[in-house]
Coordinates of C-alpha atoms in Angstrom, one line a residue:
Chain A
M1128 CA 41.1 140.7 75.9
W1129 CA 42.1 143.7 73.7
K1130 CA 42.6 147.1 75.5
Y1131 CA 39.5 148.9 74.3
S1132 CA 38.9 152.5 75.3
K1133 CA 35.7 153.4 77.2
I1134 CA 34.2 155.1 74.3
L1135 CA 34.9 152.2 71.9
M1136 CA 33.2 149.8 74.5
D1137 CA 30.1 152.3 74.8
H1138 CA 29.8 152.1 71.1
F1139 CA 30.1 148.4 71.0
M1140 CA 27.7 147.9 74.1
N1141 CA 25.3 150.7 72.6
P1142 CA 25.7 150.9 68.9
R1143 CA 24.4 154.0 67.5
N1144 CA 22.3 153.9 64.3
S1145 CA 22.2 150.1 63.9
G1146 CA 19.4 148.4 61.9
Q1147 CA 18.1 148.8 58.4
L1148 CA 16.1 151.5 56.6
P1149 CA 12.9 150.7 54.8
N1150 CA 13.3 151.6 51.0
P1151 CA 16.7 153.3 51.4
D1152 CA 18.1 155.6 48.9
A1153 CA 21.2 153.6 49.1
H1154 CA 22.6 150.3 50.3
S1155 CA 25.8 148.5 50.4
E1156 CA 27.3 145.3 51.7
V1157 CA 30.9 144.7 52.1
G1158 CA 33.0 142.0 53.7
S1159 CA 36.3 140.8 54.5
P1160 CA 36.9 137.4 52.9
Q1161 CA 39.7 136.5 55.3
C1162 CA 38.3 137.2 58.4
G1163 CA 34.6 136.8 57.6
D1164 CA 33.6 140.3 58.9
A1165 CA 30.8 141.8 56.9
M1166 CA 28.7 144.9 57.2
T1167 CA 25.7 146.5 55.6
L1168 CA 24.8 150.2 55.4
D1169 CA 21.5 152.0 54.4
L1170 CA 21.3 155.8 53.6
R1171 CA 18.5 158.3 53.5
V1172 CA 19.7 161.2 51.5
D1173 CA 17.9 164.5 51.0
D1174 CA 17.7 166.9 48.3
Q1175 CA 20.8 168.8 49.2
D1176 CA 22.8 165.4 49.0
R1177 CA 22.8 165.4 52.7
I1178 CA 22.8 162.0 54.8
S1179 CA 19.6 162.5 56.7
D1180 CA 19.6 159.0 58.1
I1181 CA 22.1 156.2 58.2
R1182 CA 21.8 152.6 59.5
F1183 CA 24.3 149.6 59.8
M1184 CA 24.4 146.0 60.5
T1185 CA 27.6 144.3 61.4
F1186 CA 29.0 140.8 61.7
G1187 CA 32.2 141.3 63.6
C1188 CA 34.1 141.7 66.7
A1189 CA 33.7 144.7 69.1
G1190 CA 36.1 146.8 67.1
A1191 CA 34.2 146.4 64.0
I1192 CA 30.8 147.1 65.5
A1193 CA 32.0 150.3 67.5
A1194 CA 33.8 151.4 64.3
A1195 CA 30.6 151.1 62.1
S1196 CA 28.8 153.0 64.9
A1197 CA 31.2 155.8 65.0
L1198 CA 31.4 156.2 61.0
T1199 CA 27.4 156.5 61.2
E1200 CA 27.7 159.2 63.9
L1201 CA 30.4 160.8 61.8
A1202 CA 28.7 160.8 58.5
R1203 CA 24.9 161.7 59.6
G1204 CA 24.1 165.1 58.5
K1205 CA 27.1 165.3 56.2
T1206 CA 26.8 165.8 52.5
L1207 CA 28.0 162.6 50.5
E1208 CA 31.0 164.6 49.4
D1209 CA 32.0 165.3 53.1
A1210 CA 31.2 162.0 54.4
L1211 CA 33.4 160.3 51.7
S1212 CA 36.4 162.3 53.3
I1213 CA 35.8 160.6 56.7
T1214 CA 39.1 158.8 57.2
N1215 CA 39.8 155.5 59.2
D1216 CA 42.1 157.6 61.5
Q1217 CA 39.2 160.1 62.1
I1218 CA 37.1 156.9 63.3
V1219 CA 39.7 155.5 65.4
E1220 CA 40.2 158.9 67.1
Y1221 CA 36.4 159.5 67.5
L1222 CA 36.5 156.1 69.3
G1223 CA 39.3 157.3 71.8
G1224 CA 41.9 155.1 70.0
M1225 CA 41.9 151.3 69.1
P1226 CA 44.5 148.6 69.4
E1227 CA 46.6 148.5 66.1
E1228 CA 45.9 145.1 65.3
K1229 CA 42.4 146.0 65.2
Y1230 CA 42.7 149.0 62.9
H1231 CA 41.6 146.8 59.8
C1232 CA 38.3 146.6 61.6
S1233 CA 37.7 150.2 61.0
V1234 CA 38.3 150.0 57.2
M1235 CA 35.1 148.1 56.6
G1236 CA 33.0 151.2 57.6
H1237 CA 34.6 153.4 55.1
E1238 CA 34.4 150.7 52.3
A1239 CA 30.6 150.5 53.1
L1240 CA 30.3 154.2 52.9
T1241 CA 32.2 154.3 49.5
G1242 CA 29.9 151.6 48.3
A1243 CA 26.6 153.3 49.4
V1244 CA 27.5 156.5 47.9
A1245 CA 28.4 154.8 44.5
D1246 CA 25.0 152.9 44.8
F1247 CA 23.3 156.2 45.5
R1248 CA 24.9 157.9 42.2
S1249 CA 24.0 154.9 40.1
R1250 CA 20.4 154.8 41.3
K1251 CA 20.3 158.5 40.7
E1252 CA 21.8 158.0 37.2
R1253 CA 19.2 155.3 36.5
V1254 CA 16.4 157.7 37.3
R1255 CA 17.8 160.4 35.2
R1256 CA 18.0 158.0 32.3
H1257 CA 14.5 156.8 32.6
L1258 CA 13.3 160.2 32.8
E1259 CA 15.2 161.3 29.8
E1260 CA 13.8 158.3 27.7
L1261 CA 10.3 159.0 29.0
M1262 CA 10.6 162.8 27.9
K1263 CA 12.1 161.8 24.4
D1264 CA 9.6 159.2 23.8
P1265 CA 6.6 159.6 25.9
P1266 CA 3.6 157.3 25.6
E1267 CA 0.4 158.9 24.2
E1268 CA -1.0 160.2 27.5
L1269 CA 2.1 161.9 28.6
H1270 CA 2.8 163.2 25.0
R1271 CA -0.5 165.2 25.2
E1272 CA 0.4 166.6 28.4
L1273 CA 3.9 167.5 27.3
T1274 CA 2.6 169.5 24.5
R1275 CA 0.9 171.9 26.9
C1276 CA 3.9 172.5 29.1
R1277 CA 7.5 171.8 28.8
P1278 CA 9.0 170.7 32.4
E1279 CA 12.6 171.8 33.4
L1280 CA 14.5 169.3 35.5
V1281 CA 15.6 170.8 38.7
H1282 CA 16.7 167.8 40.7
V1283 CA 17.0 164.0 40.6
H1284 CA 17.1 161.7 43.5
P1285 CA 16.7 157.9 43.6
S1286 CA 13.1 158.1 44.8
R1287 CA 12.1 161.6 43.7
V1288 CA 12.5 164.1 40.9
V1289 CA 11.9 167.6 41.1
L1290 CA 10.6 169.6 38.2
R1291 CA 9.8 173.1 37.4
I1292 CA 6.6 173.6 35.6
T1293 CA 4.6 176.6 34.4
G1294 CA 0.9 176.1 33.7
S1295 CA -2.3 175.1 35.2
E1296 CA -1.8 171.4 34.0
A1297 CA 1.0 170.8 36.4
G1298 CA -1.1 168.7 38.5
R1299 CA -2.1 166.2 36.1
L1300 CA 1.3 166.1 34.3
R1301 CA 2.9 165.3 37.7
D1302 CA 0.4 162.3 38.3
V1303 CA 1.1 160.8 34.7
L1304 CA 4.8 161.2 35.2
E1305 CA 4.9 159.7 38.5
R1306 CA 3.0 156.6 37.4
E1307 CA 5.0 156.1 34.4
L1308 CA 8.4 156.7 36.3
T1309 CA 7.6 154.4 39.0
A1310 CA 6.9 151.8 36.3
R1311 CA 10.1 152.0 34.6
V1312 CA 12.4 152.6 37.6
G1313 CA 10.7 149.7 39.5
R1314 CA 10.2 151.6 42.9
K1315 CA 7.7 154.1 44.1
M1316 CA 8.9 157.5 42.6
E1317 CA 7.6 160.9 43.6
V1318 CA 7.3 164.0 41.3
E1319 CA 7.4 167.2 42.9
V1320 CA 6.5 170.3 40.9
S1321 CA 7.6 173.8 41.5
S1322 CA 6.6 177.0 39.7
Chain B
M128 CA 30.8 136.2 89.5
K129 CA 33.5 134.4 87.6
A130 CA 33.2 131.3 85.5
Y131 CA 36.2 129.6 84.1
L132 CA 35.2 127.6 81.2
D133 CA 38.5 127.5 79.2
N134 CA 40.1 124.4 80.6
N135 CA 41.4 123.3 77.2
A136 CA 43.6 126.2 77.3
T137 CA 44.8 125.5 81.0
T138 CA 43.5 124.1 84.1
R139 CA 43.5 125.0 87.7
M140 CA 46.2 123.3 89.6
A141 CA 44.9 120.9 92.1
P142 CA 45.6 121.8 95.5
E143 CA 47.2 118.4 96.2
V144 CA 49.6 119.0 93.2
L145 CA 50.6 122.3 94.9
D146 CA 51.2 120.5 98.3
A147 CA 53.3 117.8 96.6
M148 CA 55.4 120.5 94.8
M149 CA 56.0 122.8 97.7
P150 CA 59.0 121.1 99.5
F151 CA 60.8 121.0 96.1
L152 CA 60.2 124.9 95.5
T153 CA 61.5 125.4 99.1
E154 CA 63.9 123.3 101.3
R155 CA 64.4 120.4 99.1
F156 CA 66.1 122.3 96.1
G157 CA 69.1 120.0 95.6
N158 CA 69.9 118.9 92.1
P159 CA 68.6 115.4 91.5
S160 CA 71.7 114.7 89.5
S161 CA 74.0 115.4 92.4
F162 CA 76.2 112.9 94.1
H163 CA 75.2 114.1 97.7
S164 CA 72.1 112.5 99.2
F165 CA 70.5 116.1 99.5
G166 CA 70.2 116.0 95.7
S167 CA 69.9 112.5 94.9
G168 CA 67.2 112.0 97.3
V169 CA 65.1 114.2 95.1
M170 CA 65.8 111.8 92.3
E171 CA 63.8 109.1 94.1
E172 CA 61.0 111.3 94.1
I173 CA 61.3 112.0 90.4
E174 CA 61.3 108.2 89.8
A175 CA 58.0 107.9 91.8
A176 CA 56.4 110.4 89.6
R177 CA 57.7 108.8 86.5
E178 CA 55.9 105.6 87.6
E179 CA 52.8 107.6 88.2
V180 CA 52.8 109.1 84.6
A181 CA 53.7 105.9 83.4
A182 CA 50.6 104.4 85.1
L183 CA 48.3 106.9 83.7
I184 CA 49.0 105.7 80.1
G185 CA 49.9 102.0 80.6
A186 CA 53.5 102.4 79.8
G187 CA 56.6 101.4 81.8
P188 CA 58.4 103.9 83.7
E189 CA 61.6 103.6 81.6
E190 CA 59.5 104.7 78.5
I191 CA 58.7 108.2 80.0
V192 CA 60.9 111.2 79.3
F193 CA 60.1 114.4 81.0
T194 CA 60.0 117.5 78.8
S195 CA 59.0 121.2 79.1
G196 CA 55.6 120.3 78.0
G197 CA 53.3 119.5 74.9
T198 CA 55.2 121.5 72.4
E199 CA 58.6 120.1 73.1
S200 CA 57.1 116.6 73.3
D201 CA 55.7 117.2 69.9
N202 CA 58.7 118.7 68.4
T203 CA 61.1 116.0 69.5
A204 CA 58.7 113.3 68.2
L205 CA 58.3 114.8 64.9
L206 CA 61.8 115.8 64.3
G207 CA 63.2 112.6 65.8
G208 CA 60.8 110.3 64.3
C209 CA 61.5 111.3 60.9
A210 CA 65.2 111.1 61.4
I211 CA 65.3 107.5 62.7
N212 CA 65.5 105.7 59.2
P213 CA 67.0 107.7 56.4
L214 CA 65.0 105.6 54.0
K215 CA 61.9 106.7 55.6
P216 CA 61.9 110.4 56.1
G217 CA 58.0 110.8 55.5
L218 CA 55.5 112.1 57.8
V219 CA 51.9 111.8 57.7
T220 CA 49.7 113.8 59.8
S221 CA 46.3 115.5 59.8
K222 CA 44.9 118.9 58.7
V223 CA 43.5 119.7 62.3
E224 CA 46.7 119.2 64.3
H225 CA 47.9 121.5 66.9
P226 CA 50.5 124.2 65.9
A227 CA 53.1 122.3 67.8
V228 CA 52.6 119.6 65.4
M229 CA 51.4 121.5 62.4
V230 CA 54.4 124.2 62.2
T231 CA 56.9 121.3 62.8
A232 CA 55.4 119.3 60.0
K233 CA 55.6 122.3 57.5
R234 CA 59.3 122.7 58.9
L235 CA 60.0 119.2 57.9
R236 CA 58.3 119.7 54.6
D237 CA 60.2 122.9 53.7
G238 CA 63.4 121.0 54.4
G239 CA 62.5 118.5 51.7
A240 CA 60.7 115.8 53.8
P241 CA 57.5 114.3 52.1
V242 CA 54.9 115.5 54.5
E243 CA 51.2 114.8 53.8
F244 CA 48.1 116.0 55.7
A245 CA 45.2 113.7 55.9
E246 CA 41.6 115.0 55.6
V247 CA 38.7 115.1 58.3
R248 CA 35.2 114.6 57.5
G249 CA 32.6 117.1 58.0
D250 CA 31.9 115.9 61.6
G251 CA 35.4 116.4 62.6
T252 CA 36.3 112.7 62.4
L253 CA 39.5 111.5 60.6
D254 CA 39.0 110.4 57.1
M255 CA 40.8 107.0 57.4
D256 CA 40.6 106.7 53.5
S257 CA 42.5 109.7 53.1
L258 CA 44.9 108.4 55.7
G259 CA 45.3 105.1 54.2
A260 CA 46.2 106.6 50.8
L261 CA 48.8 108.9 52.2
V262 CA 50.8 106.3 54.3
S263 CA 53.4 104.7 52.2
G264 CA 56.7 102.7 52.2
R265 CA 58.5 106.2 52.7
T266 CA 56.5 107.0 55.8
G267 CA 58.6 107.0 58.8
L268 CA 56.1 108.6 61.1
V269 CA 52.4 108.9 61.4
S270 CA 51.5 111.6 63.8
L271 CA 47.9 112.3 64.8
M272 CA 46.3 114.0 67.6
M273 CA 44.3 111.8 70.2
A274 CA 41.6 114.6 70.8
N275 CA 41.1 117.8 69.1
N276 CA 41.8 120.9 71.2
E277 CA 39.0 122.9 69.6
T278 CA 36.1 120.4 69.0
G279 CA 37.2 117.6 71.5
V280 CA 36.6 115.0 68.5
I281 CA 38.6 111.8 69.4
F282 CA 40.6 110.0 66.5
P283 CA 40.7 106.2 66.2
I284 CA 44.4 106.0 67.2
A285 CA 44.5 102.3 67.6
E286 CA 43.2 101.7 64.0
A287 CA 45.8 104.5 62.8
A288 CA 48.6 102.8 64.7
R289 CA 47.8 99.5 62.8
M290 CA 47.8 101.2 59.4
A291 CA 51.2 102.8 60.5
H292 CA 52.7 99.5 61.7
E293 CA 51.7 97.9 58.4
A294 CA 53.7 100.3 56.4
G295 CA 56.7 100.0 58.8
A296 CA 56.0 103.5 60.4
L297 CA 55.9 104.5 63.9
L298 CA 52.7 106.2 65.4
H299 CA 53.0 109.3 67.5
T300 CA 50.1 110.8 69.1
D301 CA 49.8 114.3 70.5
A302 CA 47.5 113.4 73.5
V303 CA 47.8 116.6 75.3
Q304 CA 44.1 117.2 75.4
A305 CA 43.2 113.5 76.0
V306 CA 45.6 112.5 78.8
G307 CA 43.6 112.9 82.3
K308 CA 40.4 113.2 80.5
V309 CA 39.8 109.8 78.8
S310 CA 41.5 106.4 79.6
V311 CA 44.7 106.1 77.5
N312 CA 46.6 102.8 77.0
V313 CA 49.8 103.1 75.0
K314 CA 50.1 99.3 74.7
S315 CA 46.7 98.3 73.8
M316 CA 46.5 101.1 71.2
G317 CA 49.7 100.5 69.8
I318 CA 51.1 103.8 70.1
D319 CA 54.9 104.2 69.8
L320 CA 55.3 108.0 70.8
L321 CA 52.9 110.0 72.9
S322 CA 53.0 113.7 74.0
L323 CA 51.2 114.8 77.3
S324 CA 51.2 118.0 79.3
A325 CA 50.7 118.6 83.1
H326 CA 48.9 121.7 83.0
K327 CA 46.0 120.3 80.8
F328 CA 44.9 118.0 83.7
H329 CA 45.6 120.1 87.0
G330 CA 49.3 120.0 87.1
P331 CA 51.7 122.8 86.8
K332 CA 52.6 124.6 83.5
G333 CA 56.1 124.1 81.9
I334 CA 56.4 120.3 82.5
G335 CA 55.1 117.5 80.1
A336 CA 56.2 113.9 79.0
L337 CA 57.1 112.1 76.0
Y338 CA 56.4 108.4 76.1
I339 CA 59.0 106.7 74.0
G340 CA 58.0 102.9 73.3
D341 CA 60.8 100.5 74.5
G342 CA 63.2 99.8 71.8
I343 CA 62.7 103.1 69.8
D344 CA 65.9 104.9 69.5
L345 CA 64.6 108.5 69.3
P346 CA 67.2 111.1 68.3
P347 CA 67.0 114.0 71.1
L348 CA 66.0 117.4 70.4
I349 CA 67.4 118.9 73.6
I350 CA 71.1 117.8 74.2
G351 CA 73.6 118.6 76.7
G352 CA 73.7 116.7 80.0
H353 CA 73.2 113.0 80.3
Q354 CA 69.8 113.4 82.0
E355 CA 67.0 110.9 81.2
N356 CA 69.6 108.7 79.7
G357 CA 70.7 111.2 77.2
R358 CA 67.1 111.3 75.7
R359 CA 66.5 114.8 77.0
G360 CA 69.2 117.1 78.4
G361 CA 68.8 119.9 81.1
T362 CA 68.6 119.9 84.8
Y363 CA 65.6 118.1 86.0
N364 CA 62.5 120.5 86.7
A365 CA 62.0 118.8 90.0
P366 CA 59.0 120.7 91.5
G367 CA 57.5 120.5 87.9
I368 CA 58.0 116.7 87.7
I369 CA 56.7 116.1 91.1
G370 CA 53.7 118.1 90.3
L371 CA 53.1 116.1 87.2
G372 CA 53.3 113.0 88.9
A373 CA 50.8 114.0 91.6
A374 CA 48.4 115.4 88.8
A375 CA 48.8 112.0 87.0
R376 CA 47.9 110.1 90.3
L377 CA 44.8 112.4 90.8
A378 CA 43.6 111.8 87.1
R379 CA 44.0 108.0 87.4
E380 CA 41.9 108.2 90.6
E381 CA 39.4 110.2 88.8
L382 CA 39.2 108.2 85.7
S383 CA 38.9 104.8 87.6
G384 CA 35.6 106.2 89.4
E385 CA 32.4 105.0 87.8
T386 CA 30.6 108.2 87.3
D387 CA 31.2 110.5 84.3
L388 CA 30.2 113.8 86.1
T389 CA 32.2 116.0 83.8
G390 CA 30.5 114.4 80.8
E391 CA 26.8 114.8 82.4
M392 CA 27.5 118.5 83.2
L393 CA 28.7 119.2 79.4
R394 CA 25.8 117.4 78.1
R395 CA 23.3 119.2 80.1
M396 CA 25.1 122.6 79.2
E397 CA 25.0 121.8 75.7
K398 CA 21.3 120.9 75.7
S399 CA 20.6 124.3 77.5
I400 CA 22.7 126.4 75.0
L401 CA 21.0 124.8 71.9
D402 CA 17.5 125.2 73.6
S403 CA 18.1 128.9 74.5
C404 CA 19.9 130.0 71.4
P405 CA 18.0 128.5 68.5
G406 CA 19.9 128.2 65.3
S407 CA 23.2 127.3 67.0
R408 CA 25.0 123.9 66.6
I409 CA 27.9 121.8 68.0
A410 CA 30.9 121.2 65.8
G411 CA 31.4 117.6 65.5
G412 CA 28.5 117.2 67.7
K413 CA 27.6 113.7 66.5
A414 CA 31.3 112.3 66.9
P415 CA 33.0 110.7 69.6
R416 CA 34.4 113.6 71.6
L417 CA 36.1 114.3 75.0
P418 CA 33.8 114.8 77.9
N419 CA 34.7 118.3 78.7
T420 CA 34.8 119.9 75.3
S421 CA 32.2 121.8 73.2
T422 CA 32.6 124.1 70.3
V423 CA 29.4 125.9 69.4
L424 CA 28.5 127.7 66.2
F425 CA 26.3 130.5 67.1
R426 CA 24.8 131.5 63.6
G427 CA 25.2 135.1 62.8
V428 CA 27.4 136.3 65.6
E429 CA 31.2 136.9 65.6
S430 CA 32.8 134.8 68.3
E431 CA 35.0 137.7 69.6
A432 CA 32.2 140.1 70.1
V433 CA 30.6 137.3 72.3
M434 CA 33.7 136.7 73.9
T435 CA 34.1 140.5 74.7
L436 CA 30.6 140.5 76.3
L437 CA 31.2 137.1 78.3
D438 CA 34.3 138.6 79.7
I439 CA 32.5 141.6 81.1
E440 CA 30.3 139.0 82.8
G441 CA 33.5 137.2 84.1
I442 CA 33.0 134.1 81.9
C443 CA 36.2 132.8 80.3
V444 CA 36.0 130.9 77.1
S445 CA 37.8 130.8 73.8
S446 CA 37.3 130.7 70.0
G447 CA 38.7 129.9 66.8
S448 CA 38.2 133.4 65.6
A449 CA 40.8 135.1 63.3
C450 CA 40.2 138.5 65.0
S451 CA 41.0 137.4 68.6
T452 CA 44.4 136.1 67.8
G453 CA 45.5 138.7 65.4
D454 CA 45.7 135.8 62.8
E455 CA 44.6 136.3 59.2
S456 CA 42.6 133.4 58.7
P457 CA 39.9 131.6 60.9
S458 CA 40.4 128.1 62.5
H459 CA 42.2 125.6 60.5
V460 CA 40.4 122.9 62.4
L461 CA 36.9 124.2 61.6
T462 CA 37.7 125.0 57.8
A463 CA 39.1 121.7 57.4
M464 CA 35.6 120.2 58.5
G465 CA 34.2 122.1 55.6
I466 CA 32.8 124.9 57.8
D467 CA 33.0 128.3 55.8
P468 CA 35.4 131.0 57.2
R469 CA 32.5 133.2 58.2
E470 CA 30.5 130.4 60.1
A471 CA 34.0 129.4 61.5
N472 CA 34.0 132.8 63.0
T473 CA 31.0 132.2 65.2
A474 CA 32.6 129.4 67.0
I475 CA 32.9 129.6 70.8
R476 CA 34.8 126.8 72.7
F477 CA 33.5 125.9 76.1
S478 CA 35.7 123.6 78.0
I479 CA 35.1 122.4 81.6
S480 CA 37.0 120.3 84.3
R481 CA 36.1 118.3 87.3
Y482 CA 36.6 121.7 89.2
T483 CA 34.0 123.5 87.2
S484 CA 30.8 124.1 89.6
Q485 CA 27.3 124.1 88.6
R486 CA 27.0 127.7 89.6
E487 CA 29.6 128.6 86.9
V488 CA 27.6 126.8 84.1
D489 CA 24.5 128.3 85.4
H490 CA 25.9 131.6 85.3
L491 CA 26.9 131.2 81.6
L492 CA 23.4 129.8 80.9
E493 CA 21.8 133.1 82.4
V494 CA 24.0 135.4 80.6
L495 CA 24.6 133.9 77.1
P496 CA 21.3 134.0 75.5
P497 CA 20.6 137.7 75.8
I498 CA 24.2 138.2 74.6
I499 CA 23.6 136.1 71.5
D500 CA 20.2 137.8 70.9
R501 CA 21.5 141.2 71.1
L502 CA 24.4 140.6 68.6
R503 CA 22.1 138.9 66.1
K504 CA 19.8 142.0 66.2
I505 CA 22.6 144.0 64.6
S506 CA 24.0 141.0 62.3
P507 CA 23.3 140.8 58.7
Y508 CA 23.6 137.1 59.0
A509 CA 21.2 136.5 61.7
D510 CA 18.7 134.6 59.7

């Protein structure tokens, strides 16, 4: 048996934030080809780029499971930028130390987080692209709406866009945009309007 | 409660073995090679032990050389066996050997000897076509384990011996996991060299033997004194040898019995595990196997995590896991069987002995299913 700390054993026996999220805003899967360990990570991210929910699944030893659990605890509530700066040493320290031979087990969590953040950014970029295309070359119905009011982009999110619209037709425009965007992005999109 | 289910790693020493050894750890400390009768009296006991070991494997006592254990026996057999005839320096072994053979084989290969590794099939059995294709006129030694330490799969040593002899090569078998668990007869199986180790069948650690068939002039590995007729130098490990002799006698008595209690216990245990942990399978489950060994692949759960939870419950098992040994790669045995690295890391080995109680097995069967279930719940590969 490895000499695991009490904290590490607690995270192994009672992993925090294990599982999966329905329709996550970001997802990643990483694995170590040599030892076969693998991990998935799901994120829910709010409009301030803050991780509001995080879930992991791990195929790995006690060290790998505890490290994934610790990572989710450290990352939850942080902005993506801050979460990315979590180091392996911080994970190991959080767990009250880890046998040196097991350090590589903590690496996977960091890789999974990096992957999830990259996934979040590319999903976001994809929504932005679809939105731009939609605005540039709108179908007839939308075109009609857009001639009445011109929305200003406030925020893009993988499942949500926030627009600032002035005018009384805002509600109708939102419905049309939401339908068109959902069809193009391929997942349920919400359009929020603020005035 | 404790459950010791790791008998392929090592076994409990039989009380009779300890009793037999005790005088030689205390009053009877004389050197068997001494002239005086205080020492030479011990030699008589050593010769009696030699006869017990010989009888266990159907050999003559003069064909038994005591060593420090399985690894030394394997090293001596391989390094010596490939050095007997300079025209036949080649070694043919398999891809699933114990490191005591594997590492020695690679050393020989690095030294320029032609060394080949025969394949195994998906069920862990030896691929005889692969073996046949590799044995050639340059082969001096064919070395194959009798039973695999991880899966318990038994190789057809008699058939391999015929193949080796047709090519003018010797047949060595690492029988460390087989001796004491199944009947072994070096003569009827055509074995030239055989390694065995006492602690795998309720003898003490640090003692083993190498059977060297009559007429084979095997160069020694350990040189120095004239002990063992110059075949192995070093002061006789008298307590160890006496212990090995006692363990051999007990094993022979056990094997001559008609009932296979260990085998029955293992079969019941396997059935219960497979029933209570669906989606699991036994590595080499359909192949001829030792009656005490079972390696189970628990889909979706990494073996070290399982072992860690079992350890908390006092249950001792083992795995071919990469992580638990600090090794980089998973079990070479399971991967040679075509099992991918990830699945190989779900393998847990259960190995019982004649001292395993039904209570120990029941404790495992009670504790294991919820452990597997719990780890599958957080595994991305459980389905």
